[in-house]
C-alpha cells in the first residue's frame, strides 16, 4: 500500500517566500520608476505649491497664497478657456473621424492592411516636433494653405498669425492623428457577434437600424475608453502649441493652452511654487472630470446585456 505524503508546511512557506521575492524582483524596475519618477516628484510638487520658490533661493513657505493668486490671474482663466475649447471641439471630432473610418475599414475588400497602415501612420508622428514645424510652415503667411486659399478666391492670410484661425488649425492637427482611436474602434467592431446582424436581417432591419441598435450599444465600452483617453490627452496638449506659437501662447493668447502657461510660469518666470499650484489644480480638475465621466457612463455604456 502506497500513500502520497503531504509536503511539509515549512517547505510550502519557503516556496511562497521565494515566489514572492521573484515577483518583487520583476516588479522592482516599475516600482523604482514609480516612486522616484512619479510619486516623488508629485509629493515635491505638492510641497512646493505652498512655497515661494524660484530655483536660486530656498523655498519660503507662504501657505495657500499661490492658489489664491490663481483666481486673480487673467491669463490663468485665458489658459482654461483655450484648453476647454480645444477639448470640447477636438476630442469629439477626432473620435467621430476615427469611428467613421473604422467602420469603412471593417468592410470586406482587398488591401485592408494597406489602408489601415496609411490611416494609422499619422498618429505615430503627430506629436513630434517635426510635424509641429511642418504644420506651422503650412499655415504661416504665404504657406501652402494660404496659396491654395488664394487660388480658390479665399482670404490668403496665414492662420498662425490670426487669433480667429489658430484653434481650427490645432483641431485639424488633432483630427489628422485619428489613427490610434481608429485601430481601437476597429478591434471593437470586429468583436461584435455576427449572429446579431443575421438576426436583424431576418427581422428586416435597415442598415441604420442595425448600426444604431447593435453596433453602437455593443461598441459603447470602446467608445467610453477611447473618449476618456482622448479627453485627457486633449487637456495635455503642449508640444504643438509651444512650437507653433514659439512658446508665447500668441497671437492674443489664442494658443495659450494650460500646459503652455504652466511651462511659462515655471521655466520662463521661474515661479516654481505658482506653477506647482497650477499643476495640482490641473490634476484635481481632470481627476474630478474623470470620476464624473465614469459615473455618467453607467447610463450609456453596455457590457453584454448589462449597463
PDB file of C-alpha atoms in Angstrom, residues 3-305:
ATOM      1  CA  UNK A   3       0.484   6.829   0.094  1.00  0.00           C
ATOM      2  CA  UNK A   4       1.481  10.349  -1.030  1.00  0.00           C
ATOM      3  CA  UNK A   5       2.896  12.328   1.812  1.00  0.00           C
ATOM      4  CA  UNK A   6       1.790  15.992   2.083  1.00  0.00           C
ATOM      5  CA  UNK A   7       4.666  18.481   1.703  1.00  0.00           C
ATOM      6  CA  UNK A   8       5.932  19.866   4.989  1.00  0.00           C
ATOM      7  CA  UNK A   9       4.287  23.158   5.944  1.00  0.00           C
ATOM      8  CA  UNK A  10       7.685  24.829   6.368  1.00  0.00           C
ATOM      9  CA  UNK A  11       8.606  23.846   2.822  1.00  0.00           C
ATOM     10  CA  UNK A  12       5.417  25.373   1.405  1.00  0.00           C
ATOM     11  CA  UNK A  13       6.015  28.630   3.259  1.00  0.00           C
ATOM     12  CA  UNK A  14       9.594  28.749   1.997  1.00  0.00           C
ATOM     13  CA  UNK A  15       8.419  28.219  -1.588  1.00  0.00           C
ATOM     14  CA  UNK A  16       5.877  31.035  -1.248  1.00  0.00           C
ATOM     15  CA  UNK A  17       8.524  33.424   0.112  1.00  0.00           C
ATOM     16  CA  UNK A  18      10.805  32.509  -2.781  1.00  0.00           C
ATOM     17  CA  UNK A  19       7.986  33.161  -5.299  1.00  0.00           C
ATOM     18  CA  UNK A  20       7.249  36.481  -3.597  1.00  0.00           C
ATOM     19  CA  UNK A  21      10.903  37.556  -3.849  1.00  0.00           C
ATOM     20  CA  UNK A  22      10.959  36.633  -7.531  1.00  0.00           C
ATOM     21  CA  UNK A  23       7.743  38.568  -8.079  1.00  0.00           C
ATOM     22  CA  UNK A  24       9.092  41.676  -6.351  1.00  0.00           C
ATOM     23  CA  UNK A  25      12.320  41.366  -8.335  1.00  0.00           C
ATOM     24  CA  UNK A  26      10.363  41.516 -11.592  1.00  0.00           C
ATOM     25  CA  UNK A  27       8.287  44.410 -10.246  1.00  0.00           C
ATOM     26  CA  UNK A  28      11.270  46.362  -8.972  1.00  0.00           C
ATOM     27  CA  UNK A  29      12.001  48.336 -12.201  1.00  0.00           C
ATOM     28  CA  UNK A  30       8.420  49.587 -12.260  1.00  0.00           C
ATOM     29  CA  UNK A  31       8.373  50.271  -8.508  1.00  0.00           C
ATOM     30  CA  UNK A  32      11.647  52.219  -8.697  1.00  0.00           C
ATOM     31  CA  UNK A  33      10.325  54.246 -11.619  1.00  0.00           C
ATOM     32  CA  UNK A  34       7.018  54.906  -9.887  1.00  0.00           C
ATOM     33  CA  UNK A  35       8.477  56.086  -6.580  1.00  0.00           C
ATOM     34  CA  UNK A  36      11.410  58.122  -7.996  1.00  0.00           C
ATOM     35  CA  UNK A  37       9.925  59.459 -11.242  1.00  0.00           C
ATOM     36  CA  UNK A  38       6.214  59.774 -10.428  1.00  0.00           C
ATOM     37  CA  UNK A  39       5.301  59.654  -6.740  1.00  0.00           C
ATOM     38  CA  UNK A  40       8.411  61.510  -5.535  1.00  0.00           C
ATOM     39  CA  UNK A  41       8.083  64.478  -7.923  1.00  0.00           C
ATOM     40  CA  UNK A  42       4.351  64.670  -7.193  1.00  0.00           C
ATOM     41  CA  UNK A  43       4.956  64.947  -3.463  1.00  0.00           C
ATOM     42  CA  UNK A  44       7.692  67.521  -4.065  1.00  0.00           C
ATOM     43  CA  UNK A  45       5.346  69.487  -6.316  1.00  0.00           C
ATOM     44  CA  UNK A  46       2.627  69.457  -3.664  1.00  0.00           C
ATOM     45  CA  UNK A  47       5.070  70.796  -1.068  1.00  0.00           C
ATOM     46  CA  UNK A  48       6.396  73.476  -3.461  1.00  0.00           C
ATOM     47  CA  UNK A  49       2.860  74.645  -4.244  1.00  0.00           C
ATOM     48  CA  UNK A  50       2.755  76.141  -0.741  1.00  0.00           C
ATOM     49  CA  UNK A  51       6.055  77.966  -1.179  1.00  0.00           C
ATOM     50  CA  UNK A  52       7.669  80.872  -2.985  1.00  0.00           C
ATOM     51  CA  UNK A  53      10.452  79.164  -4.916  1.00  0.00           C
ATOM     52  CA  UNK A  54      12.497  80.308  -7.928  1.00  0.00           C
ATOM     53  CA  UNK A  55      15.242  77.626  -8.055  1.00  0.00           C
ATOM     54  CA  UNK A  56      18.008  80.043  -6.934  1.00  0.00           C
ATOM     55  CA  UNK A  57      16.644  80.657  -3.426  1.00  0.00           C
ATOM     56  CA  UNK A  58      15.486  78.221  -0.809  1.00  0.00           C
ATOM     57  CA  UNK A  59      11.701  77.655  -0.804  1.00  0.00           C
ATOM     58  CA  UNK A  60       9.789  80.020   1.509  1.00  0.00           C
ATOM     59  CA  UNK A  61       6.505  78.778   2.960  1.00  0.00           C
ATOM     60  CA  UNK A  62       3.616  81.109   2.028  1.00  0.00           C
ATOM     61  CA  UNK A  63       0.582  78.911   2.737  1.00  0.00           C
ATOM     62  CA  UNK A  64      -2.161  78.971   0.104  1.00  0.00           C
ATOM     63  CA  UNK A  65      -1.079  82.281  -1.471  1.00  0.00           C
ATOM     64  CA  UNK A  66      -0.195  80.593  -4.771  1.00  0.00           C
ATOM     65  CA  UNK A  67      -3.671  79.086  -5.007  1.00  0.00           C
ATOM     66  CA  UNK A  68      -5.467  82.343  -4.166  1.00  0.00           C
ATOM     67  CA  UNK A  69      -3.262  84.215  -6.660  1.00  0.00           C
ATOM     68  CA  UNK A  70      -4.519  81.937  -9.444  1.00  0.00           C
ATOM     69  CA  UNK A  71      -8.013  83.361  -9.157  1.00  0.00           C
ATOM     70  CA  UNK A  72      -6.798  86.925  -9.727  1.00  0.00           C
ATOM     71  CA  UNK A  73      -4.670  85.961 -12.751  1.00  0.00           C
ATOM     72  CA  UNK A  74      -6.480  86.719 -16.055  1.00  0.00           C
ATOM     73  CA  UNK A  75      -4.039  84.576 -18.046  1.00  0.00           C
ATOM     74  CA  UNK A  76      -4.922  81.607 -15.824  1.00  0.00           C
ATOM     75  CA  UNK A  77      -8.551  81.894 -16.938  1.00  0.00           C
ATOM     76  CA  UNK A  78      -7.488  82.547 -20.537  1.00  0.00           C
ATOM     77  CA  UNK A  79      -5.477  79.307 -20.448  1.00  0.00           C
ATOM     78  CA  UNK A  80      -8.505  77.405 -19.146  1.00  0.00           C
ATOM     79  CA  UNK A  81     -10.750  78.955 -21.811  1.00  0.00           C
ATOM     80  CA  UNK A  82      -8.407  77.967 -24.656  1.00  0.00           C
ATOM     81  CA  UNK A  83      -7.856  74.466 -23.279  1.00  0.00           C
ATOM     82  CA  UNK A  84     -11.526  73.711 -22.651  1.00  0.00           C
ATOM     83  CA  UNK A  85     -12.474  74.990 -26.106  1.00  0.00           C
ATOM     84  CA  UNK A  86      -9.877  72.684 -27.632  1.00  0.00           C
ATOM     85  CA  UNK A  87     -11.081  69.685 -25.589  1.00  0.00           C
ATOM     86  CA  UNK A  88     -14.753  70.276 -26.427  1.00  0.00           C
ATOM     87  CA  UNK A  89     -14.110  70.685 -30.171  1.00  0.00           C
ATOM     88  CA  UNK A  90     -11.101  68.478 -30.952  1.00  0.00           C
ATOM     89  CA  UNK A  91     -11.862  65.326 -28.944  1.00  0.00           C
ATOM     90  CA  UNK A  92     -15.393  64.663 -30.369  1.00  0.00           C
ATOM     91  CA  UNK A  93     -14.357  65.470 -33.957  1.00  0.00           C
ATOM     92  CA  UNK A  94     -11.310  63.220 -33.724  1.00  0.00           C
ATOM     93  CA  UNK A  95     -13.389  60.358 -32.317  1.00  0.00           C
ATOM     94  CA  UNK A  96     -16.052  60.852 -34.990  1.00  0.00           C
ATOM     95  CA  UNK A  97     -13.422  60.671 -37.756  1.00  0.00           C
ATOM     96  CA  UNK A  98     -11.846  57.593 -36.144  1.00  0.00           C
ATOM     97  CA  UNK A  99     -15.203  55.797 -35.841  1.00  0.00           C
ATOM     98  CA  UNK A 100     -16.225  56.683 -39.382  1.00  0.00           C
ATOM     99  CA  UNK A 101     -13.007  55.391 -40.929  1.00  0.00           C
ATOM    100  CA  UNK A 102     -13.017  52.300 -38.685  1.00  0.00           C
ATOM    101  CA  UNK A 103     -16.494  51.433 -39.960  1.00  0.00           C
ATOM    102  CA  UNK A 104     -15.283  51.735 -43.546  1.00  0.00           C
ATOM    103  CA  UNK A 105     -12.154  49.690 -42.869  1.00  0.00           C
ATOM    104  CA  UNK A 106     -14.252  46.947 -41.276  1.00  0.00           C
ATOM    105  CA  UNK A 107     -15.961  46.281 -44.621  1.00  0.00           C
ATOM    106  CA  UNK A 108     -14.599  43.278 -46.575  1.00  0.00           C
ATOM    107  CA  UNK A 109     -12.400  44.325 -49.509  1.00  0.00           C
ATOM    108  CA  UNK A 110      -8.901  43.780 -50.828  1.00  0.00           C
ATOM    109  CA  UNK A 111      -5.977  45.773 -49.486  1.00  0.00           C
ATOM    110  CA  UNK A 112      -7.386  46.322 -45.999  1.00  0.00           C
ATOM    111  CA  UNK A 113      -3.951  46.128 -44.402  1.00  0.00           C
ATOM    112  CA  UNK A 114      -2.553  48.860 -46.641  1.00  0.00           C
ATOM    113  CA  UNK A 115      -5.383  51.265 -45.893  1.00  0.00           C
ATOM    114  CA  UNK A 116      -5.181  50.574 -42.137  1.00  0.00           C
ATOM    115  CA  UNK A 117      -1.458  51.335 -42.168  1.00  0.00           C
ATOM    116  CA  UNK A 118      -1.946  54.506 -44.191  1.00  0.00           C
ATOM    117  CA  UNK A 119      -4.610  55.855 -41.831  1.00  0.00           C
ATOM    118  CA  UNK A 120      -2.743  54.784 -38.689  1.00  0.00           C
ATOM    119  CA  UNK A 121       0.674  56.181 -39.636  1.00  0.00           C
ATOM    120  CA  UNK A 122      -0.043  59.887 -38.888  1.00  0.00           C
ATOM    121  CA  UNK A 123      -0.857  59.079 -35.245  1.00  0.00           C
ATOM    122  CA  UNK A 124       2.708  57.801 -34.774  1.00  0.00           C
ATOM    123  CA  UNK A 125       4.299  61.140 -35.651  1.00  0.00           C
ATOM    124  CA  UNK A 126       1.601  63.725 -34.938  1.00  0.00           C
ATOM    125  CA  UNK A 127       3.000  64.621 -31.510  1.00  0.00           C
ATOM    126  CA  UNK A 128       6.551  65.067 -32.783  1.00  0.00           C
ATOM    127  CA  UNK A 129       8.353  68.386 -33.053  1.00  0.00           C
ATOM    128  CA  UNK A 130       8.926  67.873 -36.776  1.00  0.00           C
ATOM    129  CA  UNK A 131       5.201  67.651 -37.516  1.00  0.00           C
ATOM    130  CA  UNK A 132       4.539  70.802 -35.478  1.00  0.00           C
ATOM    131  CA  UNK A 133       7.191  72.583 -37.566  1.00  0.00           C
ATOM    132  CA  UNK A 134       5.637  71.288 -40.783  1.00  0.00           C
ATOM    133  CA  UNK A 135       2.187  72.361 -39.594  1.00  0.00           C
ATOM    134  CA  UNK A 136       3.485  75.829 -38.793  1.00  0.00           C
ATOM    135  CA  UNK A 137       5.150  76.102 -42.221  1.00  0.00           C
ATOM    136  CA  UNK A 138       1.896  75.098 -43.906  1.00  0.00           C
ATOM    137  CA  UNK A 139      -0.258  77.683 -42.130  1.00  0.00           C
ATOM    138  CA  UNK A 140       2.007  80.757 -41.988  1.00  0.00           C
ATOM    139  CA  UNK A 141       1.601  83.708 -44.363  1.00  0.00           C
ATOM    140  CA  UNK A 142       2.465  82.606 -47.900  1.00  0.00           C
ATOM    141  CA  UNK A 143       2.365  78.967 -46.803  1.00  0.00           C
ATOM    142  CA  UNK A 144       0.747  76.239 -48.854  1.00  0.00           C
ATOM    143  CA  UNK A 145      -2.636  76.749 -47.172  1.00  0.00           C
ATOM    144  CA  UNK A 146      -2.745  80.481 -47.904  1.00  0.00           C
ATOM    145  CA  UNK A 147      -1.645  79.835 -51.520  1.00  0.00           C
ATOM    146  CA  UNK A 148      -4.388  77.261 -52.052  1.00  0.00           C
ATOM    147  CA  UNK A 149      -6.866  79.660 -50.443  1.00  0.00           C
ATOM    148  CA  UNK A 150      -5.763  82.332 -52.900  1.00  0.00           C
ATOM    149  CA  UNK A 151      -6.394  80.001 -55.846  1.00  0.00           C
ATOM    150  CA  UNK A 152      -9.915  79.383 -54.526  1.00  0.00           C
ATOM    151  CA  UNK A 153     -10.582  83.080 -54.064  1.00  0.00           C
ATOM    152  CA  UNK A 154     -10.497  82.848 -50.244  1.00  0.00           C
ATOM    153  CA  UNK A 155      -8.568  85.120 -47.836  1.00  0.00           C
ATOM    154  CA  UNK A 156      -4.833  84.446 -48.109  1.00  0.00           C
ATOM    155  CA  UNK A 157      -3.897  85.466 -44.574  1.00  0.00           C
ATOM    156  CA  UNK A 158      -1.910  82.813 -42.700  1.00  0.00           C
ATOM    157  CA  UNK A 159      -3.676  81.000 -39.879  1.00  0.00           C
ATOM    158  CA  UNK A 160      -0.726  81.120 -37.465  1.00  0.00           C
ATOM    159  CA  UNK A 161      -0.980  84.897 -37.011  1.00  0.00           C
ATOM    160  CA  UNK A 162      -4.765  85.076 -36.986  1.00  0.00           C
ATOM    161  CA  UNK A 163      -6.301  84.632 -33.496  1.00  0.00           C
ATOM    162  CA  UNK A 164      -9.581  83.506 -35.044  1.00  0.00           C
ATOM    163  CA  UNK A 165      -7.935  80.692 -37.033  1.00  0.00           C
ATOM    164  CA  UNK A 166      -5.410  79.245 -34.607  1.00  0.00           C
ATOM    165  CA  UNK A 167      -7.938  76.998 -32.859  1.00  0.00           C
ATOM    166  CA  UNK A 168      -9.188  75.438 -36.148  1.00  0.00           C
ATOM    167  CA  UNK A 169      -5.529  74.836 -37.037  1.00  0.00           C
ATOM    168  CA  UNK A 170      -4.906  72.878 -33.827  1.00  0.00           C
ATOM    169  CA  UNK A 171      -8.192  71.000 -34.216  1.00  0.00           C
ATOM    170  CA  UNK A 172      -7.189  69.919 -37.734  1.00  0.00           C
ATOM    171  CA  UNK A 173      -3.872  68.662 -36.396  1.00  0.00           C
ATOM    172  CA  UNK A 174      -5.723  66.627 -33.748  1.00  0.00           C
ATOM    173  CA  UNK A 175      -8.181  65.159 -36.250  1.00  0.00           C
ATOM    174  CA  UNK A 176      -5.368  64.274 -38.655  1.00  0.00           C
ATOM    175  CA  UNK A 177      -3.936  61.943 -35.986  1.00  0.00           C
ATOM    176  CA  UNK A 178      -7.084  59.820 -35.537  1.00  0.00           C
ATOM    177  CA  UNK A 179      -5.241  56.553 -36.252  1.00  0.00           C
ATOM    178  CA  UNK A 180      -4.837  55.493 -32.612  1.00  0.00           C
ATOM    179  CA  UNK A 181      -8.535  55.515 -31.635  1.00  0.00           C
ATOM    180  CA  UNK A 182      -9.397  54.206 -35.129  1.00  0.00           C
ATOM    181  CA  UNK A 183      -7.465  50.988 -34.505  1.00  0.00           C
ATOM    182  CA  UNK A 184      -9.219  50.516 -31.149  1.00  0.00           C
ATOM    183  CA  UNK A 185     -12.628  51.145 -32.745  1.00  0.00           C
ATOM    184  CA  UNK A 186     -11.798  48.654 -35.489  1.00  0.00           C
ATOM    185  CA  UNK A 187     -10.906  45.989 -32.921  1.00  0.00           C
ATOM    186  CA  UNK A 188     -14.184  46.687 -31.084  1.00  0.00           C
ATOM    187  CA  UNK A 189     -16.232  46.393 -34.281  1.00  0.00           C
ATOM    188  CA  UNK A 190     -14.585  43.059 -35.113  1.00  0.00           C
ATOM    189  CA  UNK A 191     -15.629  41.690 -31.705  1.00  0.00           C
ATOM    190  CA  UNK A 192     -19.371  42.238 -32.282  1.00  0.00           C
ATOM    191  CA  UNK A 193     -21.055  38.815 -32.870  1.00  0.00           C
ATOM    192  CA  UNK A 194     -22.273  38.456 -36.452  1.00  0.00           C
ATOM    193  CA  UNK A 195     -25.283  36.473 -35.199  1.00  0.00           C
ATOM    194  CA  UNK A 196     -26.834  39.737 -34.020  1.00  0.00           C
ATOM    195  CA  UNK A 197     -26.698  41.201 -37.539  1.00  0.00           C
ATOM    196  CA  UNK A 198     -28.043  37.961 -39.054  1.00  0.00           C
ATOM    197  CA  UNK A 199     -30.997  38.032 -36.657  1.00  0.00           C
ATOM    198  CA  UNK A 200     -31.622  41.690 -37.544  1.00  0.00           C
ATOM    199  CA  UNK A 201     -31.565  40.778 -41.254  1.00  0.00           C
ATOM    200  CA  UNK A 202     -34.225  38.137 -40.632  1.00  0.00           C
ATOM    201  CA  UNK A 203     -36.373  40.827 -38.985  1.00  0.00           C
ATOM    202  CA  UNK A 204     -35.850  43.131 -41.981  1.00  0.00           C
ATOM    203  CA  UNK A 205     -33.874  45.802 -40.105  1.00  0.00           C
ATOM    204  CA  UNK A 206     -32.357  48.609 -42.170  1.00  0.00           C
ATOM    205  CA  UNK A 207     -28.652  49.384 -42.218  1.00  0.00           C
ATOM    206  CA  UNK A 208     -29.032  52.421 -39.976  1.00  0.00           C
ATOM    207  CA  UNK A 209     -31.270  50.475 -37.563  1.00  0.00           C
ATOM    208  CA  UNK A 210     -28.599  47.774 -37.224  1.00  0.00           C
ATOM    209  CA  UNK A 211     -25.902  50.377 -36.627  1.00  0.00           C
ATOM    210  CA  UNK A 212     -27.995  52.253 -34.058  1.00  0.00           C
ATOM    211  CA  UNK A 213     -29.388  49.245 -32.174  1.00  0.00           C
ATOM    212  CA  UNK A 214     -26.496  46.782 -32.466  1.00  0.00           C
ATOM    213  CA  UNK A 215     -23.201  48.393 -33.408  1.00  0.00           C
ATOM    214  CA  UNK A 216     -23.454  51.460 -31.215  1.00  0.00           C
ATOM    215  CA  UNK A 217     -24.544  49.695 -27.977  1.00  0.00           C
ATOM    216  CA  UNK A 218     -22.052  46.851 -28.466  1.00  0.00           C
ATOM    217  CA  UNK A 219     -19.320  49.394 -29.154  1.00  0.00           C
ATOM    218  CA  UNK A 220     -20.191  51.606 -26.179  1.00  0.00           C
ATOM    219  CA  UNK A 221     -17.377  50.265 -23.905  1.00  0.00           C
ATOM    220  CA  UNK A 222     -14.869  51.011 -26.666  1.00  0.00           C
ATOM    221  CA  UNK A 223     -16.359  54.471 -27.213  1.00  0.00           C
ATOM    222  CA  UNK A 224     -16.100  55.145 -23.488  1.00  0.00           C
ATOM    223  CA  UNK A 225     -12.470  54.003 -23.361  1.00  0.00           C
ATOM    224  CA  UNK A 226     -11.463  55.980 -26.435  1.00  0.00           C
ATOM    225  CA  UNK A 227     -13.308  59.129 -25.392  1.00  0.00           C
ATOM    226  CA  UNK A 228     -11.798  59.083 -21.904  1.00  0.00           C
ATOM    227  CA  UNK A 229      -8.285  58.763 -23.303  1.00  0.00           C
ATOM    228  CA  UNK A 230      -8.843  61.467 -25.898  1.00  0.00           C
ATOM    229  CA  UNK A 231     -10.320  63.925 -23.387  1.00  0.00           C
ATOM    230  CA  UNK A 232      -7.353  63.523 -21.048  1.00  0.00           C
ATOM    231  CA  UNK A 233      -4.924  63.654 -23.973  1.00  0.00           C
ATOM    232  CA  UNK A 234      -6.561  66.853 -25.255  1.00  0.00           C
ATOM    233  CA  UNK A 235      -6.103  68.508 -21.885  1.00  0.00           C
ATOM    234  CA  UNK A 236      -2.376  67.774 -22.047  1.00  0.00           C
ATOM    235  CA  UNK A 237      -1.601  69.264 -25.480  1.00  0.00           C
ATOM    236  CA  UNK A 238       1.718  71.107 -25.239  1.00  0.00           C
ATOM    237  CA  UNK A 239       4.361  70.346 -27.882  1.00  0.00           C
ATOM    238  CA  UNK A 240       2.455  71.595 -30.915  1.00  0.00           C
ATOM    239  CA  UNK A 241       1.281  74.718 -29.042  1.00  0.00           C
ATOM    240  CA  UNK A 242       4.830  75.511 -27.941  1.00  0.00           C
ATOM    241  CA  UNK A 243       6.337  75.034 -31.408  1.00  0.00           C
ATOM    242  CA  UNK A 244       3.647  76.797 -33.433  1.00  0.00           C
ATOM    243  CA  UNK A 245       3.398  79.811 -31.101  1.00  0.00           C
ATOM    244  CA  UNK A 246       7.161  79.928 -30.391  1.00  0.00           C
ATOM    245  CA  UNK A 247       6.311  79.391 -26.733  1.00  0.00           C
ATOM    246  CA  UNK A 248       4.404  82.666 -26.437  1.00  0.00           C
ATOM    247  CA  UNK A 249       0.808  81.423 -26.480  1.00  0.00           C
ATOM    248  CA  UNK A 250       0.047  84.071 -29.104  1.00  0.00           C
ATOM    249  CA  UNK A 251      -1.367  85.673 -31.057  1.00  0.00           C
ATOM    250  CA  UNK A 252      -3.540  87.442 -28.465  1.00  0.00           C
ATOM    251  CA  UNK A 253      -3.402  84.438 -26.150  1.00  0.00           C
ATOM    252  CA  UNK A 254      -5.292  82.267 -28.649  1.00  0.00           C
ATOM    253  CA  UNK A 255      -2.827  79.362 -28.226  1.00  0.00           C
ATOM    254  CA  UNK A 256      -2.212  79.793 -24.515  1.00  0.00           C
ATOM    255  CA  UNK A 257      -3.030  76.235 -23.522  1.00  0.00           C
ATOM    256  CA  UNK A 258      -2.945  75.422 -19.814  1.00  0.00           C
ATOM    257  CA  UNK A 259       0.207  73.309 -20.022  1.00  0.00           C
ATOM    258  CA  UNK A 260       1.983  76.019 -22.022  1.00  0.00           C
ATOM    259  CA  UNK A 261       1.100  78.676 -19.455  1.00  0.00           C
ATOM    260  CA  UNK A 262       2.262  76.349 -16.673  1.00  0.00           C
ATOM    261  CA  UNK A 263       5.575  75.945 -18.509  1.00  0.00           C
ATOM    262  CA  UNK A 264       5.917  79.719 -18.893  1.00  0.00           C
ATOM    263  CA  UNK A 265       5.359  80.323 -15.178  1.00  0.00           C
ATOM    264  CA  UNK A 266       7.794  77.567 -14.195  1.00  0.00           C
ATOM    265  CA  UNK A 267      10.673  77.902 -16.654  1.00  0.00           C
ATOM    266  CA  UNK A 268      10.345  81.437 -18.034  1.00  0.00           C
ATOM    267  CA  UNK A 269       9.218  83.338 -14.916  1.00  0.00           C
ATOM    268  CA  UNK A 270      10.855  80.810 -12.528  1.00  0.00           C
ATOM    269  CA  UNK A 271       7.716  80.778 -10.364  1.00  0.00           C
ATOM    270  CA  UNK A 272       8.039  77.145  -9.373  1.00  0.00           C
ATOM    271  CA  UNK A 273       5.638  77.396  -6.438  1.00  0.00           C
ATOM    272  CA  UNK A 274       2.993  79.073  -8.591  1.00  0.00           C
ATOM    273  CA  UNK A 275       3.474  76.515 -11.376  1.00  0.00           C
ATOM    274  CA  UNK A 276       3.180  73.681  -8.850  1.00  0.00           C
ATOM    275  CA  UNK A 277      -0.125  75.121  -7.631  1.00  0.00           C
ATOM    276  CA  UNK A 278      -1.304  75.267 -11.265  1.00  0.00           C
ATOM    277  CA  UNK A 279      -0.279  71.651 -11.756  1.00  0.00           C
ATOM    278  CA  UNK A 280      -2.262  70.489  -8.751  1.00  0.00           C
ATOM    279  CA  UNK A 281      -5.352  72.449  -9.774  1.00  0.00           C
ATOM    280  CA  UNK A 282      -4.990  70.839 -13.216  1.00  0.00           C
ATOM    281  CA  UNK A 283      -4.626  67.381 -11.673  1.00  0.00           C
ATOM    282  CA  UNK A 284      -7.668  67.804  -9.420  1.00  0.00           C
ATOM    283  CA  UNK A 285      -9.890  69.164 -12.212  1.00  0.00           C
ATOM    284  CA  UNK A 286      -9.024  66.295 -14.568  1.00  0.00           C
ATOM    285  CA  UNK A 287      -9.464  63.798 -11.725  1.00  0.00           C
ATOM    286  CA  UNK A 288     -12.925  65.146 -10.852  1.00  0.00           C
ATOM    287  CA  UNK A 289     -13.984  65.170 -14.509  1.00  0.00           C
ATOM    288  CA  UNK A 290     -12.772  61.576 -14.873  1.00  0.00           C
ATOM    289  CA  UNK A 291     -14.811  60.441 -11.856  1.00  0.00           C
ATOM    290  CA  UNK A 292     -17.908  62.235 -13.205  1.00  0.00           C
ATOM    291  CA  UNK A 293     -17.372  60.651 -16.613  1.00  0.00           C
ATOM    292  CA  UNK A 294     -17.076  57.185 -15.065  1.00  0.00           C
ATOM    293  CA  UNK A 295     -20.326  57.685 -13.120  1.00  0.00           C
ATOM    294  CA  UNK A 296     -22.138  59.065 -16.184  1.00  0.00           C
ATOM    295  CA  UNK A 297     -21.011  56.061 -18.236  1.00  0.00           C
ATOM    296  CA  UNK A 298     -23.388  53.840 -16.261  1.00  0.00           C
ATOM    297  CA  UNK A 299     -26.248  55.442 -18.215  1.00  0.00           C
ATOM    298  CA  UNK A 300     -24.959  54.677 -21.719  1.00  0.00           C
ATOM    299  CA  UNK A 301     -22.210  52.032 -21.644  1.00  0.00           C
ATOM    300  CA  UNK A 302     -23.373  48.440 -22.072  1.00  0.00           C
ATOM    301  CA  UNK A 303     -21.356  45.391 -21.038  1.00  0.00           C
ATOM    302  CA  UNK A 304     -23.166  42.443 -22.659  1.00  0.00           C
ATOM    303  CA  UNK A 305     -26.787  42.782 -21.522  1.00  0.00           C
TER     304      UNK A 305
END
